[in-house]
Amino acid sequence: MWKWLHPYAKAEKSYTLSGKLMPWFLAVALPTFIVGMIWGLAFAPADYQQGDSFRIIYIHVPAAMMAMGAYSTMAIAAFIGLVWQIRLAEMTVAATAPIGAVYTFIALFTGAAWGKPMWGAWWVWDARLTSELILLFVYLGIIALYNAFSDKVLAGRAASILTLVGVINLPIIHFSVVWWNTLHQGATITKFDQPSMATDMLIPLLIMIVSFAAFLGFMVLYRFRNEILQRESHRPWVIALVQQSSSSVNKRG
Amino acid sequence: MAFASWSDFIAMGGYSFYVWLAYGVSLFSVLLLVISTVAKRKKIFKHVEQRLLREQRIKAAENREGTL
C-alpha cells in the first residue's frame, strides 16, 4: 500500500518532486505576505492600550510560531533519519536549521523592538525570552555541528541527535508563560478557547502566519535541493543537470 | 484604514522607530537568507562545472602524443 512512497527515498526523485512543489509554496507565500502586511500595517485598528506599536505582532508572532514549527519538522525528520537510516531525512534537518534560526532571530529582535516601548526594556531575563534565546543557540549549535564534519553522513547523524535532544525546549517555550510569572503575555491564539483578539486584528495575523509557513516550506525545499545536489555532485544525473544548465546559462531548472 | 494620511502612517502613532526597525531588520535578515541560499545553488553548479572541465583537460593531456 505504501509502495508509492519508496521511489522518494531516491535523491533524484525527491529533487524533482521538491522542484515541482516549490512554485506552489511561493504562490501562497508571496500574495499572503503582501496582503497580510498591508492589512496589518495600515488597515487593522490600533490597539486601545499599545497604540500602533502592536503592529509588530504581524511579524513577531508568525516568526515565533514558525520557528517552533520548523523545529518540530526537524525533530520528526531527525527521528525518521536516525531510526530508518534515511539520508534524505537528515538532509531535511540540515536544510531547515538555518531558516529556523533566522525566524528565531526575527522573533527575538522584533520582541525586543516591541518590548522597549511597552515594557521599557529591550531585554529582560524572563522565562519566555530566555527559552527562546536557548532555541536560537540550539539552532546555531545544530548548524555548527553539521558543518564541523566533512563526512556529511556522520554530520547528518550528529545534527539529528542534537535536534532530538533540543526537543525538550519546545514545551518549555510554549508553557513558559504558564509555568512562570513572566512579563511576556500569555497565549492569544494557541489555546483551547476563543482567541482573545479582535477579529479585525486577528485575520491579518492568521494571513501572516500562513505566509510565514508557506515561505518556510519554500525555503526548506530550496535548501533541501541544495543539500541533495552537493552530496550527489558525482552522480550522473547531477552532472547531466549541470551540463544542461551550462549549455543554457539563463535557464536553471 | 487606520491612518488619515501618508505621514500619519509613517509616524505609526509615535512608535515609528520601533515598528519600522522591527520590520526592516526582519526583511533584511530574510533577504540575506534568500541570497545565501540562491548563491549556494549557483556555487554548487559552478563547482561541478569546473570539475568536469578539469577532468576533460586531464583526459586531453593523457591522449597527447610525444609526451612521457
Coordinates of C-alpha atoms in Angstrom, one line a residue:
Chain A
M1 CA 0.0 0.0 0.0
W2 CA 2.8 2.4 0.8
K3 CA 5.0 1.3 -2.0
W4 CA 4.4 4.5 -4.0
L5 CA 6.5 6.2 -1.3
H6 CA 9.6 4.1 -1.9
P7 CA 11.0 5.9 -5.0
Y8 CA 11.1 9.1 -3.0
A9 CA 13.9 7.7 -0.9
K10 CA 15.9 8.2 -4.0
A11 CA 17.6 11.6 -4.1
E12 CA 16.8 12.3 -7.8
K13 CA 13.1 11.6 -7.3
S14 CA 12.9 13.9 -4.3
Y15 CA 14.9 16.6 -6.1
T16 CA 12.4 16.6 -8.9
L17 CA 9.3 16.4 -6.6
S18 CA 10.5 19.3 -4.5
G19 CA 11.3 21.3 -7.6
K20 CA 7.6 20.8 -8.7
L21 CA 6.3 21.8 -5.2
M22 CA 8.4 25.0 -4.8
P23 CA 6.3 27.3 -7.0
W24 CA 3.2 26.3 -5.2
F25 CA 4.6 27.3 -1.8
L26 CA 5.9 30.6 -3.3
A27 CA 2.4 31.2 -4.9
V28 CA 0.9 31.0 -1.4
A29 CA 3.7 32.9 0.5
L30 CA 4.0 36.0 -1.7
P31 CA 0.4 37.1 -2.0
T32 CA -0.4 36.3 1.6
F33 CA 2.7 38.3 2.6
I34 CA 1.7 41.4 0.7
V35 CA -2.0 41.3 1.8
G36 CA -1.2 40.4 5.4
M37 CA 1.5 43.1 5.7
I38 CA -0.6 45.9 4.2
W39 CA -3.6 44.9 6.2
G40 CA -1.7 44.6 9.4
L41 CA 0.3 47.8 9.0
A42 CA -2.3 50.1 7.5
F43 CA -5.9 48.7 7.9
A44 CA -6.0 46.9 11.3
P45 CA -7.2 49.2 14.0
A46 CA -4.7 50.5 16.6
D47 CA -4.7 48.7 19.9
Y48 CA -6.5 50.6 22.7
Q49 CA -3.6 50.2 25.1
Q50 CA -0.5 49.8 22.9
G51 CA -1.4 52.1 20.1
D52 CA 0.3 51.4 16.8
S53 CA 3.3 49.6 18.4
F54 CA 1.2 46.4 18.4
R55 CA 1.6 46.2 14.7
I56 CA 5.0 44.4 15.3
I57 CA 2.8 41.4 16.2
Y58 CA 2.3 40.7 12.5
I59 CA 5.9 39.5 12.2
H60 CA 6.7 38.7 15.8
V61 CA 4.0 36.0 16.3
P62 CA 4.3 34.3 12.9
A63 CA 8.1 34.2 13.2
A64 CA 8.0 32.8 16.7
M65 CA 5.4 30.2 15.8
M66 CA 7.1 29.0 12.7
A67 CA 10.5 29.0 14.4
M68 CA 9.0 26.3 16.6
G69 CA 7.2 24.7 13.7
A70 CA 10.5 24.5 11.8
Y71 CA 12.0 22.8 14.9
S72 CA 9.2 20.3 15.1
T73 CA 9.7 19.4 11.4
M74 CA 13.4 18.9 12.0
A75 CA 12.7 16.7 15.1
I76 CA 10.4 14.5 13.1
A77 CA 12.9 14.3 10.2
A78 CA 15.7 13.6 12.6
F79 CA 13.8 10.8 14.2
I80 CA 13.0 9.2 10.8
G81 CA 16.6 9.7 9.7
L82 CA 18.0 8.0 12.7
V83 CA 15.5 5.1 13.0
W84 CA 15.2 4.2 9.4
Q85 CA 18.6 5.4 8.3
I86 CA 17.1 7.6 5.6
R87 CA 19.8 10.1 4.4
L88 CA 17.3 12.4 2.8
A89 CA 15.6 13.0 6.2
E90 CA 18.9 14.0 7.7
M91 CA 19.4 16.4 4.8
T92 CA 16.0 17.9 5.7
V93 CA 17.3 18.6 9.2
A94 CA 20.3 20.4 7.8
A95 CA 18.3 22.3 5.2
T96 CA 15.7 23.6 7.8
A97 CA 18.0 24.7 10.6
P98 CA 19.2 28.0 9.1
I99 CA 15.7 29.0 8.3
G100 CA 14.6 28.2 11.8
A101 CA 17.5 30.2 13.2
V102 CA 16.6 33.2 11.1
Y103 CA 12.9 33.0 12.2
T104 CA 14.0 32.7 15.9
F105 CA 16.3 35.7 15.4
I106 CA 13.4 37.7 13.9
A107 CA 11.1 36.7 16.8
L108 CA 13.7 37.8 19.4
F109 CA 14.6 41.0 17.6
T110 CA 11.0 42.2 16.9
G111 CA 10.2 41.2 20.5
A112 CA 13.0 43.5 21.7
A113 CA 11.8 46.3 19.5
W114 CA 8.3 45.8 20.9
G115 CA 9.5 45.4 24.5
K116 CA 11.4 48.7 24.6
P117 CA 8.3 51.0 24.1
M118 CA 5.9 48.7 26.0
W119 CA 8.0 47.3 28.9
G120 CA 10.7 50.0 28.9
A121 CA 13.5 47.4 28.3
W122 CA 14.9 45.9 25.2
W123 CA 15.6 42.7 27.1
V124 CA 14.6 41.1 30.3
W125 CA 15.6 37.6 31.6
D126 CA 12.1 36.4 31.5
A127 CA 11.2 32.7 31.1
R128 CA 9.7 33.1 27.5
L129 CA 12.6 35.3 26.3
T130 CA 15.3 33.1 27.8
S131 CA 13.9 29.9 26.4
E132 CA 13.5 31.4 23.0
L133 CA 17.1 32.6 23.2
I134 CA 18.1 29.0 24.0
L135 CA 16.2 27.9 20.9
L136 CA 18.4 30.2 18.9
F137 CA 21.5 28.7 20.4
V138 CA 20.3 25.2 19.8
Y139 CA 19.7 26.1 16.1
L140 CA 23.2 27.6 15.9
G141 CA 24.6 24.5 17.6
I142 CA 22.9 22.2 15.0
I143 CA 24.2 24.3 12.1
A144 CA 27.7 24.4 13.6
L145 CA 27.8 20.7 14.3
Y146 CA 26.6 19.8 10.8
N147 CA 29.3 22.0 9.3
A148 CA 32.0 20.6 11.6
F149 CA 32.2 17.2 9.8
S150 CA 33.4 16.9 6.3
D151 CA 31.8 13.4 6.2
K152 CA 28.2 14.5 5.6
V153 CA 26.7 11.2 6.6
L154 CA 28.3 11.5 10.0
A155 CA 27.4 15.2 10.2
G156 CA 23.8 14.4 9.4
R157 CA 23.6 11.8 12.2
A158 CA 25.2 14.1 14.8
A159 CA 23.0 17.0 13.9
S160 CA 19.9 14.8 14.1
I161 CA 20.9 13.6 17.6
L162 CA 21.4 17.1 18.7
T163 CA 18.0 18.1 17.2
L164 CA 16.3 15.3 19.2
V165 CA 18.0 16.5 22.4
G166 CA 16.8 20.0 21.8
V167 CA 13.1 19.0 21.5
I168 CA 12.9 19.3 25.3
N169 CA 13.0 23.1 24.8
L170 CA 9.8 23.2 22.7
P171 CA 7.3 22.5 25.6
I172 CA 9.3 24.8 27.8
I173 CA 8.9 27.7 25.4
H174 CA 5.2 27.1 24.9
F175 CA 4.3 26.7 28.5
S176 CA 6.9 29.2 29.9
V177 CA 4.2 31.9 30.1
V178 CA 2.0 29.5 32.2
W179 CA 4.6 27.9 34.4
W180 CA 6.4 31.0 35.5
N181 CA 5.4 34.6 36.2
T182 CA 6.5 36.3 33.1
L183 CA 6.5 39.8 31.7
H184 CA 5.6 38.2 28.3
Q185 CA 1.9 37.9 27.8
G186 CA 0.1 34.6 27.7
A187 CA -1.1 32.7 24.6
T188 CA -3.6 34.6 22.4
I189 CA -4.3 32.1 19.7
T190 CA -2.8 28.7 20.5
K191 CA -5.1 27.7 23.4
F192 CA -8.3 25.7 23.8
D193 CA -10.6 28.7 23.8
Q194 CA -11.7 31.6 21.7
P195 CA -8.8 33.7 20.5
S196 CA -8.6 36.7 22.8
M197 CA -8.2 39.2 20.0
A198 CA -10.5 41.4 17.9
T199 CA -11.3 39.8 14.5
D200 CA -10.1 42.8 12.6
M201 CA -6.7 42.3 14.1
L202 CA -6.8 38.5 14.1
I203 CA -7.4 38.0 10.4
P204 CA -4.3 39.7 9.1
L205 CA -2.3 37.9 11.8
L206 CA -3.6 34.5 10.5
I207 CA -2.8 35.5 7.0
M208 CA 0.8 36.4 8.0
I209 CA 1.1 33.0 9.8
V210 CA 0.1 31.2 6.6
S211 CA 2.6 33.4 4.7
F212 CA 5.5 32.6 7.1
A213 CA 4.6 28.9 7.0
A214 CA 4.5 28.8 3.2
F215 CA 7.8 30.7 2.9
L216 CA 9.3 28.3 5.4
G217 CA 8.2 25.4 3.1
F218 CA 9.6 27.1 0.1
M219 CA 13.0 27.7 1.7
V220 CA 13.2 24.2 3.1
L221 CA 12.6 22.8 -0.4
Y222 CA 15.2 25.1 -1.9
R223 CA 17.9 24.3 0.6
F224 CA 16.9 20.6 0.6
R225 CA 17.6 20.6 -3.2
N226 CA 21.0 22.3 -2.5
E227 CA 21.9 19.5 0.0
I228 CA 21.0 16.8 -2.5
L229 CA 23.0 18.5 -5.3
Q230 CA 26.0 18.9 -3.1
R231 CA 26.0 15.3 -1.8
E232 CA 25.2 13.7 -5.2
S233 CA 27.5 16.0 -7.2
H234 CA 29.4 13.0 -8.6
R235 CA 26.3 11.2 -9.7
P236 CA 25.5 11.1 -13.5
W237 CA 22.1 12.8 -13.0
V238 CA 23.6 15.8 -11.4
I239 CA 26.4 16.0 -14.0
A240 CA 23.7 15.9 -16.7
L241 CA 21.8 18.6 -14.9
V242 CA 24.9 20.8 -14.8
Q243 CA 25.8 20.2 -18.4
Q244 CA 22.2 21.1 -19.4
S245 CA 22.3 24.3 -17.4
S246 CA 25.8 25.4 -18.7
S247 CA 24.6 25.0 -22.3
S248 CA 21.6 27.3 -21.5
V249 CA 23.0 29.5 -18.8
N250 CA 19.9 31.6 -18.2
K251 CA 17.6 28.7 -17.6
R252 CA 18.4 26.7 -14.5
G253 CA 15.7 24.2 -13.7
Chain B
M1 CA -7.8 52.5 7.0
A2 CA -6.3 53.2 10.4
F3 CA -4.4 56.3 9.3
A4 CA -5.6 59.6 8.0
S5 CA -2.6 60.4 5.9
W6 CA 0.7 59.1 4.5
S7 CA 2.8 60.9 7.1
D8 CA 0.5 59.6 9.8
F9 CA 1.2 56.1 8.5
I10 CA 5.0 56.7 8.6
A11 CA 4.7 58.1 12.1
M12 CA 2.9 55.0 13.4
G13 CA 1.3 56.9 16.3
G14 CA 4.7 57.9 17.7
Y15 CA 6.2 54.4 17.5
S16 CA 7.7 54.7 14.1
F17 CA 11.2 53.9 15.2
Y18 CA 10.3 50.6 16.8
V19 CA 7.8 49.4 14.2
W20 CA 10.0 50.2 11.2
L21 CA 13.1 48.9 12.9
A22 CA 11.3 45.6 13.6
Y23 CA 10.0 45.3 10.0
G24 CA 13.3 46.5 8.5
V25 CA 15.6 44.1 10.3
S26 CA 13.2 41.2 9.7
L27 CA 13.0 41.8 6.0
F28 CA 16.8 42.3 5.8
S29 CA 17.5 39.0 7.6
V30 CA 15.1 37.1 5.4
L31 CA 16.7 38.7 2.3
L32 CA 20.1 37.6 3.5
L33 CA 18.9 34.0 3.9
V34 CA 17.4 34.0 0.4
I35 CA 20.5 35.5 -1.2
S36 CA 22.8 33.0 0.6
T37 CA 20.6 30.1 -0.4
V38 CA 20.4 31.1 -4.1
A39 CA 24.2 31.7 -4.1
K40 CA 24.8 28.3 -2.7
R41 CA 23.0 26.7 -5.6
K42 CA 25.0 28.7 -8.1
K43 CA 28.2 27.8 -6.3
I44 CA 27.4 24.0 -6.5
F45 CA 26.7 24.3 -10.2
K46 CA 29.9 26.2 -10.8
H47 CA 32.0 23.7 -8.8
V48 CA 30.6 20.7 -10.7
E49 CA 31.2 22.5 -14.0
Q50 CA 34.8 23.3 -13.1
R51 CA 35.4 19.7 -12.0
L52 CA 34.0 18.4 -15.4
L53 CA 36.3 20.8 -17.3
R54 CA 39.3 19.7 -15.2
E55 CA 38.5 16.1 -16.0
Q56 CA 38.3 16.9 -19.7
R57 CA 41.7 18.7 -19.6
I58 CA 43.3 15.7 -17.8
K59 CA 41.9 13.3 -20.4
A60 CA 43.1 15.5 -23.2
A61 CA 46.6 15.7 -21.7
E62 CA 46.8 11.9 -21.4
N63 CA 45.9 11.4 -25.0
R64 CA 48.5 13.8 -26.3
E65 CA 51.3 12.2 -28.3
G66 CA 55.0 12.9 -27.9
T67 CA 54.9 13.2 -24.1
L68 CA 56.1 11.0 -21.4

